[in-house]
DNA sequence: CGCGGTTTTGAGAATCCTCAAAACCAGTGG
DNA sequence: CCACTGGTTTTGAGGATTCTCAAAACCGCG
């Protein structure tokens, strides 16, 4: 289900000044000075292969990361192996902050596809707070955003039916994905298995399969090596969800 | 289920220097200088009566708060009225941060008991970030902590059985409550109804009742005008939960 | 061709839900 | 003091949802 190995550290820099993400309309403009600091803050890049564990629960990783490309997911395990996926991570997301701020990681992160990550040094975070209050504010902003997403997910798992839950999940991921330009072609393709969906929704694999089948019958999605979203509006409608309508956001 | 009214603003100050919470062993020591700033940051106090809505989803409240005394809960509603309680708030918790950082509140907060809240001005937050990086860091710390609690709750709702879920919830609340000295007598008394438990666990009221009854039969709790925890260890064991074992934490 | 991972299907069982009504209890007004 | 009220807890019963177990189908890959 996961591999610890497959990690490749590359010191070769993807210079922040030529960041492929930053030009996207989703992200706010940054001062040259801020950019310079971030560039200095960045210690290198980490390539994680599909299936690799990027961060492990219980560890005290010295790093935190911003996703440059690829997909991943955050999860927790119960002692008997039951798994709950907490959220998905995609380009622009800051990961490992919890561990950096509070010490120990309380969740794991696994790569859903090959990923490229910007690496930052945990112990330089205080310096960032000292010297760049706006960036500090941005980090809090990102933490609040994660909290907001978790609130939504909790609402969904707690109070929506299986079908609504599935529709919400896919609509939610699709919405985020288009924001960061992950839809190369028209329909967004989400590289997940039905086991991931089950572990996200808190359902069994069998029932998840039957639920997804209903979404396919309704022509809201196509399932083919992952999920292709064909009718995002229909999904939102089924879930009774407005969409996340985010404005500009920071990118560390 | 809630009342918008019952809010009493009192300008009378509970001076930060005589904060009843700060001396607790749970909270980290603060520099005189930091304390002075917080004291200036604090604009007054808000008394919320039991059942009052402290913050409403969709609003752009000009304030954020730290709970001085009393209990409350954060929740979200689906358009048809289904309610999900996201977390409980108790003394020392900072609330309304999401709204302050990101603009609009995306959840509501209701008082479970009479509450007393320290009021801060949202638009002075940037100044705090400018002038007191350590406090800024503390705020991020608190946001990360909330995220961590949500992760745990999500795991619980998604992957634990009804009985385990109930045990976890009560053990979790109890653990937090003893930390902030909410157990006047021996057994911790949690001022919630079974409807609250149901809306937290994502269960129906009827099934919640039957589940709680099992906990009572096992002599883990007593239900009498709310929940009295008689065997916290037993609850943790049933839930397969370690406890939160928090170290020192900040108090804004 | 065989293998492992993923999806699909069937069937019976457990969990959890809804509906409905009663019991209980503190507070209120007559 | 008592009847009434509203909120909360309890109980019963049938039904829907979701689960587990088991097996087959499918599919890319070596």
XYZ file of C-alpha atoms (C1' of nucleotides) in Angstrom:
564
model
C 0.000 0.000 0.000
C 2.952 2.308 0.370
C 6.701 2.364 -0.021
C 9.160 4.146 2.174
C 11.808 4.115 -0.497
C 11.735 5.734 -3.915
C 12.777 9.076 -2.555
C 15.175 11.022 -4.605
C 16.767 14.146 -3.286
C 17.890 16.543 -5.919
C 19.826 19.633 -5.069
C 19.189 21.003 -8.494
C 17.068 24.060 -7.994
C 13.868 24.946 -9.655
C 14.426 28.643 -9.039
C 11.539 30.330 -7.247
C 11.756 33.177 -9.701
C 10.700 30.761 -12.416
C 8.127 28.925 -10.335
C 5.590 27.376 -12.684
C 2.817 27.811 -10.114
C 3.204 31.409 -9.109
C 1.978 32.935 -12.383
C -1.411 31.220 -12.003
C -4.246 33.669 -11.408
C -5.133 31.788 -8.233
C -2.080 33.001 -6.358
C -1.542 36.463 -5.012
C 1.296 38.673 -6.194
C 4.469 38.613 -4.129
C 6.966 41.373 -3.504
C 10.428 40.819 -4.936
C 11.727 40.943 -1.404
C 9.342 38.255 -0.189
C 10.227 36.104 -3.152
C 13.882 36.501 -2.392
C 13.360 35.273 1.131
C 11.312 32.290 0.021
C 13.989 31.462 -2.480
C 16.566 31.478 0.287
C 14.204 29.567 2.537
C 13.946 26.806 -0.023
C 16.598 24.169 0.519
C 16.069 21.930 -2.486
C 13.596 19.646 -4.080
C 12.268 16.245 -3.257
C 10.950 13.883 -5.881
C 8.513 11.369 -4.464
C 7.433 8.433 -6.588
C 3.826 7.354 -6.755
C 3.062 5.315 -3.674
C 5.954 6.716 -1.653
C 5.376 7.927 1.882
C 6.402 11.558 2.014
C 5.846 12.086 5.721
C 5.160 9.507 8.414
C 3.044 9.789 11.524
C 5.196 9.866 14.614
C 8.251 11.297 12.899
C 9.952 14.579 13.638
C 10.758 15.577 10.109
C 13.202 18.431 9.766
C 11.365 19.688 6.713
C 8.171 21.081 5.456
C 7.165 21.191 1.830
C 5.203 22.966 -0.789
C 3.836 20.742 -3.518
C 5.192 21.759 -6.891
C 3.491 19.093 -8.951
C 1.555 15.885 -8.493
C -1.092 14.568 -6.130
C -0.963 13.116 -2.641
C -3.113 12.503 0.381
C -2.973 12.941 4.151
C -4.216 10.070 6.279
C -4.307 8.529 9.716
C -4.488 4.893 10.767
C -6.237 3.174 13.631
C -4.153 0.578 15.433
C -5.958 -2.276 13.689
C -5.236 -0.862 10.256
C -8.413 1.005 9.448
C -7.427 4.020 7.400
C -9.007 7.437 7.146
C -7.928 9.800 4.414
C -8.156 13.320 5.811
C -7.576 15.394 2.729
C -5.836 15.458 -0.605
C -2.846 17.592 -1.388
C -2.068 19.189 -4.712
C 0.205 21.836 -6.175
C 0.515 24.946 -4.048
C -0.329 23.164 -0.803
C 1.989 23.511 2.165
C 2.458 20.189 3.949
C 4.122 19.172 7.172
C 3.278 22.431 8.927
C 1.564 20.701 11.838
C 4.701 18.706 12.496
C 6.901 21.764 12.151
C 4.903 23.865 14.539
C 3.996 21.276 17.130
C 6.867 18.845 16.929
C 5.677 15.423 15.920
C 3.707 14.520 12.817
C 0.296 13.169 13.718
C -0.600 12.021 10.240
C 1.115 10.556 7.207
C 1.277 11.741 3.643
C 1.523 9.474 0.630
C 2.090 10.334 -3.014
C -0.851 9.542 -5.273
C 1.214 10.230 -8.354
C 4.832 11.152 -8.830
C 5.346 14.381 -6.983
C 7.841 17.183 -6.904
C 8.160 19.075 -3.648
C 9.943 22.238 -2.558
C 11.821 21.549 0.650
C 12.058 24.009 3.511
C 13.936 23.771 6.773
C 11.664 23.537 9.751
C 13.968 25.396 12.093
C 14.102 28.437 9.866
C 10.414 29.037 10.395
C 10.994 31.306 13.406
C 13.254 33.453 11.265
C 10.503 33.758 8.706
C 8.156 34.893 11.440
C 10.726 37.413 12.652
C 11.638 38.911 9.348
C 8.550 38.554 7.209
C 5.324 39.068 9.096
C 3.340 39.004 5.863
C 4.649 35.569 5.055
C 3.885 34.488 8.596
C 0.381 35.726 8.068
C 0.241 33.757 4.840
C 1.209 30.601 6.651
C -1.558 31.135 9.144
C -3.836 31.748 6.202
C -2.895 28.407 4.724
C -3.453 26.676 8.046
C -6.876 28.272 8.312
C -7.693 27.136 4.825
C -6.816 23.563 5.702
C -8.996 23.838 8.767
C -11.832 25.095 6.639
C -11.507 22.173 4.259
C -11.526 19.778 7.186
C -14.667 21.400 8.530
C -16.349 20.759 5.205
C -15.143 17.187 5.043
C -16.341 16.543 8.555
C -19.755 17.924 7.740
C -19.884 15.724 4.710
C -18.874 12.482 6.365
C -21.028 13.126 9.384
C -24.205 14.258 7.767
C -24.405 13.432 4.077
C -25.624 10.156 2.579
C -23.185 7.920 0.746
C -24.210 9.240 -2.642
C -24.075 12.869 -1.563
C -20.739 12.261 0.091
C -19.220 10.797 -3.031
C -20.569 13.636 -5.154
C -19.237 16.220 -2.731
C -15.807 14.637 -2.550
C -15.321 14.522 -6.280
C -16.726 17.986 -6.839
C -14.477 19.306 -4.092
C -11.322 17.764 -5.480
C -12.215 18.837 -9.006
C -12.791 22.419 -7.889
C -9.414 22.571 -6.244
C -7.722 20.900 -9.181
C -8.959 23.343 -11.794
C -7.781 26.198 -9.610
C -4.195 25.039 -9.858
C -4.470 24.140 -13.508
C -4.457 20.376 -13.130
C -6.929 19.907 -15.935
C -4.643 19.558 -18.890
C -7.451 18.442 -21.162
C -11.061 19.342 -20.707
C -12.235 16.827 -18.099
C -10.343 16.682 -14.835
C -8.782 13.306 -14.179
C -8.271 12.377 -10.549
C -5.688 9.627 -10.058
C -7.406 7.718 -7.249
C -8.709 4.197 -6.767
C -12.058 3.313 -5.288
C -10.200 2.213 -2.176
C -9.070 5.815 -1.710
C -12.601 7.043 -2.112
C -13.820 4.480 0.410
C -11.164 5.496 2.930
C -12.044 9.132 2.453
C -15.786 8.742 2.783
C -15.688 6.299 5.655
C -17.422 3.597 3.611
C -16.576 0.030 2.710
C -15.010 -0.702 -0.634
C -18.026 -2.663 -1.839
C -20.530 0.000 -1.012
C -18.279 2.670 -2.426
C -18.207 0.778 -5.678
C -21.982 0.651 -5.853
C -22.215 4.328 -5.017
C -19.712 5.341 -7.670
C -21.601 3.234 -10.161
C -24.653 5.383 -9.518
C -22.686 8.535 -10.256
C -21.550 6.941 -13.493
C -25.117 5.959 -14.411
C -26.163 9.539 -13.869
C -23.414 10.574 -16.241
C -21.740 12.817 -13.678
C -18.410 11.080 -13.918
C -16.598 8.417 -15.881
C -14.507 5.866 -14.028
C -11.530 4.795 -16.054
C -8.177 4.415 -14.371
C -9.331 6.912 -11.839
C -12.105 9.461 -11.932
C -12.958 11.737 -14.829
C -15.331 14.514 -13.965
C -17.820 15.129 -16.754
C -20.445 17.186 -14.946
C -19.027 19.194 -12.069
C -22.167 21.279 -11.737
C -24.305 18.166 -11.472
C -22.076 16.836 -8.717
C -22.268 20.056 -6.743
C -26.007 20.074 -7.143
C -26.362 16.504 -5.966
C -24.215 17.246 -2.942
C -25.960 20.518 -2.222
C -22.620 22.236 -2.244
C -21.823 25.731 -3.415
C -18.270 25.195 -4.503
C -15.358 26.746 -2.709
C -15.173 30.007 -4.578
C -11.745 30.914 -3.334
C -10.213 34.231 -4.079
C -6.505 34.838 -4.359
C -4.325 32.876 -2.043
C -0.713 32.856 -0.920
C 1.948 30.481 -2.116
C 4.942 29.862 0.078
C -32.105 25.581 19.396
C -30.283 28.870 19.587
C -30.886 32.486 20.398
C -29.318 35.424 18.679
C -29.991 37.679 21.616
C -28.752 37.408 25.178
C -25.499 39.066 24.356
C -24.186 41.444 26.910
C -21.208 43.601 26.193
C -19.326 44.690 29.219
C -16.490 47.106 28.990
C -15.411 46.230 32.475
C -12.020 44.649 32.102
C -10.791 41.434 33.494
C -7.191 42.575 33.398
C -4.901 40.200 31.545
C -2.409 40.505 34.362
C -4.939 38.791 36.592
C -6.094 36.265 34.045
C -7.482 33.253 35.882
C -6.363 30.907 33.113
C -2.790 31.911 32.624
C -1.457 30.502 35.900
C -2.576 26.981 34.942
C 0.321 24.606 34.350
C -1.045 23.872 30.870
C -0.108 27.295 29.526
C 3.346 28.474 28.706
C 4.958 31.416 30.468
C 4.642 34.785 28.787
C 7.050 37.714 28.779
C 5.804 40.852 30.484
C 6.126 42.588 27.166
C 3.988 40.028 25.368
C 1.410 40.215 28.100
C 1.314 43.961 27.798
C 0.592 43.730 24.125
C -2.154 41.149 24.607
C -3.647 43.362 27.259
C -3.729 46.237 24.813
C -5.000 43.939 22.094
C -7.950 42.972 24.248
C -10.885 45.288 23.676
C -13.321 44.086 26.295
C -15.379 41.137 27.288
C -18.437 39.461 25.903
C -20.829 37.506 28.046
C -22.774 34.948 26.058
C -25.714 33.212 27.677
C -26.243 29.505 27.299
C -27.793 28.853 23.918
C -26.634 32.139 22.422
C -24.968 32.186 19.043
C -21.543 33.708 19.479
C -20.533 33.718 15.827
C -22.663 33.032 12.764
C -21.721 31.383 9.516
C -21.630 33.911 6.706
C -20.884 36.878 8.918
C -17.841 39.115 8.792
C -17.365 39.587 12.486
C -14.964 42.324 13.450
C -13.790 40.319 16.417
C -12.086 37.207 17.488
C -12.216 35.784 20.963
C -10.472 33.758 23.561
C -12.734 31.766 25.819
C -12.320 32.810 29.434
C -14.906 30.507 30.926
C -17.715 28.218 29.848
C -18.330 25.725 27.055
C -19.400 26.097 23.443
C -19.334 24.294 20.152
C -18.526 24.971 16.516
C -20.914 23.620 13.908
C -22.036 23.746 10.320
C -25.464 23.188 8.803
C -26.570 21.607 5.568
C -29.248 23.532 3.687
C -31.960 21.142 4.859
C -31.054 21.624 8.493
C -28.836 18.645 9.182
C -26.248 19.773 11.685
C -22.664 18.662 12.197
C -20.807 19.699 15.306
C -17.172 20.147 14.346
C -15.559 20.610 17.726
C -16.128 21.903 21.201
C -14.571 25.048 22.591
C -13.500 25.598 26.149
C -11.402 28.014 28.179
C -8.158 29.018 26.509
C -9.426 28.363 22.993
C -9.107 31.058 20.371
C -12.243 31.291 18.234
C -13.141 33.177 15.112
C -9.632 33.027 13.700
C -10.740 31.479 10.420
C -13.102 34.369 9.859
C -10.476 36.910 10.840
C -7.843 35.550 8.539
C -9.952 34.614 5.561
C -12.819 37.067 5.751
C -16.108 35.303 6.167
C -17.029 32.848 8.899
C -17.748 29.431 7.475
C -19.125 27.943 10.649
C -21.144 29.042 13.640
C -20.401 28.909 17.335
C -22.988 28.458 20.052
C -22.644 28.652 23.810
C -23.248 25.370 25.643
C -23.209 27.129 28.971
C -22.907 30.743 29.942
C -19.605 31.945 28.586
C -17.226 34.781 29.132
C -15.051 35.766 26.201
C -12.094 38.092 25.720
C -12.711 40.251 22.681
C -10.004 41.180 20.196
C -10.164 43.412 17.173
C -9.710 41.530 13.947
C -7.991 44.354 12.127
C -5.267 44.609 14.724
C -4.063 41.156 13.868
C -1.597 42.419 11.251
C -0.062 44.661 13.875
C 0.375 41.684 16.148
C 2.158 39.877 13.337
C 4.369 42.905 12.755
C 5.333 43.594 16.303
C 5.225 40.226 18.028
C 6.429 37.378 15.879
C 6.305 34.999 18.834
C 2.637 35.701 19.337
C 2.092 35.260 15.622
C 3.775 31.912 15.920
C 1.514 31.093 18.831
C -1.531 31.843 16.749
C -0.317 29.516 14.047
C 0.314 26.984 16.781
C -3.274 27.254 17.919
C -4.523 26.902 14.359
C -2.408 23.778 13.930
C -3.780 22.376 17.123
C -7.327 22.867 15.912
C -6.387 21.154 12.680
C -4.957 18.263 14.632
C -8.133 17.870 16.645
C -10.160 17.905 13.448
C -7.941 15.209 11.987
C -8.680 13.042 14.998
C -12.390 13.722 14.833
C -12.449 12.901 11.158
C -10.669 9.628 11.756
C -13.153 8.820 14.456
C -16.299 9.576 12.511
C -15.015 7.943 9.388
C -13.585 4.771 10.791
C -14.788 3.984 14.283
C -17.988 2.148 15.211
C -20.757 4.006 17.007
C -19.654 2.743 20.407
C -15.990 3.514 19.811
C -16.906 6.906 18.468
C -18.919 7.813 21.535
C -16.160 6.610 23.837
C -13.558 8.580 21.920
C -15.614 11.750 21.926
C -16.211 11.738 25.640
C -12.657 10.766 26.479
C -11.407 13.499 24.192
C -13.552 16.215 25.705
C -12.745 15.044 29.201
C -9.023 15.114 28.507
C -9.217 18.652 27.275
C -11.433 19.718 30.141
C -9.119 18.501 32.895
C -6.255 20.332 31.216
C -7.983 23.655 31.728
C -9.230 22.800 35.177
C -12.887 22.351 34.328
C -13.276 19.502 36.793
C -14.258 21.334 39.913
C -15.191 18.136 41.691
C -13.738 14.754 40.958
C -15.725 13.590 37.938
C -15.780 15.839 34.918
C -19.257 16.984 33.990
C -19.850 17.814 30.355
C -22.893 20.034 29.791
C -24.202 18.457 26.602
C -27.401 16.751 25.533
C -27.595 13.523 23.599
C -28.625 15.591 20.601
C -25.228 17.263 20.713
C -23.522 13.905 20.868
C -25.587 12.675 17.933
C -24.715 15.740 15.866
C -21.050 15.316 16.692
C -20.841 11.635 15.910
C -22.949 11.754 12.776
C -25.556 9.416 14.270
C -29.292 9.639 14.808
C -30.598 10.658 18.193
C -32.190 7.278 18.808
C -29.114 5.297 18.036
C -26.995 7.688 20.030
C -29.201 7.091 23.010
C -28.783 3.346 22.751
C -25.056 3.730 22.355
C -24.713 5.994 25.362
C -26.766 3.530 27.366
C -24.128 0.902 26.673
C -21.417 3.179 28.005
C -23.499 3.662 31.123
C -24.030 -0.095 31.513
C -20.292 -0.555 31.304
C -19.943 1.983 34.086
C -17.725 4.256 32.009
C -19.966 7.271 32.401
C -23.083 8.428 34.195
C -25.685 10.375 32.291
C -27.420 12.887 34.478
C -28.125 16.336 33.113
C -25.197 15.861 30.808
C -22.291 13.481 30.919
C -20.244 12.595 33.978
C -17.062 10.748 33.229
C -16.375 8.054 35.774
C -13.756 5.977 33.967
C -11.694 8.010 31.541
C -9.139 5.263 31.116
C -11.844 2.766 30.231
C -13.186 5.128 27.612
C -9.777 5.627 26.038
C -9.236 1.903 26.022
C -12.568 1.206 24.365
C -11.825 3.810 21.718
C -8.268 2.640 21.230
C -7.086 6.154 21.834
C -3.897 7.281 23.503
C -5.094 10.552 24.921
C -3.821 13.867 23.662
C -0.861 14.257 25.942
C -0.329 17.904 25.208
C 2.612 19.764 26.532
C 2.600 23.451 27.311
C 0.609 25.624 25.023
C 0.170 29.311 24.318
C -2.720 31.432 25.462
C -3.555 34.567 23.554
C 0.421 -17.373 -19.373
C 0.343 -16.012 -14.764
C 0.352 -12.356 -11.409
C -1.189 -8.512 -8.555
C -3.998 -4.731 -8.212
C -8.511 -3.063 -9.067
C -13.354 -3.327 -10.043
C -17.668 -5.798 -10.035
C -21.413 -8.822 -8.428
C -24.243 -11.540 -5.224
C -26.141 -12.594 -0.751
C -26.963 -12.644 3.983
C -26.127 -10.047 8.243
C -25.217 -6.148 11.210
C -25.610 -1.511 11.941
C -28.027 2.364 11.937
C -32.208 4.915 10.489
C -37.019 6.728 10.673
C -41.403 6.933 12.704
C -44.061 7.015 16.709
C -45.125 7.284 21.280
C -44.278 7.273 26.030
C -41.733 8.628 30.122
C -39.440 11.934 32.646
C -38.488 16.346 34.602
C -37.806 21.195 35.591
C -40.014 25.386 35.126
C -44.257 28.329 34.646
C -48.557 30.153 35.323
C -53.157 29.536 37.122
C -50.471 23.009 44.823
C -51.392 21.314 40.394
C -51.857 21.258 35.519
C -49.450 22.359 31.567
C -45.478 23.040 28.704
C -41.263 22.229 26.338
C -37.036 19.993 26.265
C -34.789 15.685 26.892
C -34.418 10.774 27.334
C -36.230 6.197 26.567
C -38.432 2.287 24.205
C -40.349 -0.458 20.403
C -40.609 -1.908 15.666
C -39.994 -2.159 10.909
C -37.049 -0.654 7.169
C -33.083 1.299 4.710
C -28.410 1.622 4.508
C -24.154 -0.192 4.794
C -21.210 -4.085 6.092
C -18.696 -8.514 5.609
C -17.591 -12.530 3.143
C -16.702 -14.640 -1.095
C -15.827 -15.065 -5.686
C -15.470 -13.659 -10.284
C -14.108 -10.444 -13.867
C -10.948 -7.384 -15.735
C -6.482 -5.619 -17.096
C -1.832 -4.068 -17.640
C 2.626 -6.091 -17.161
C 6.525 -9.202 -16.949
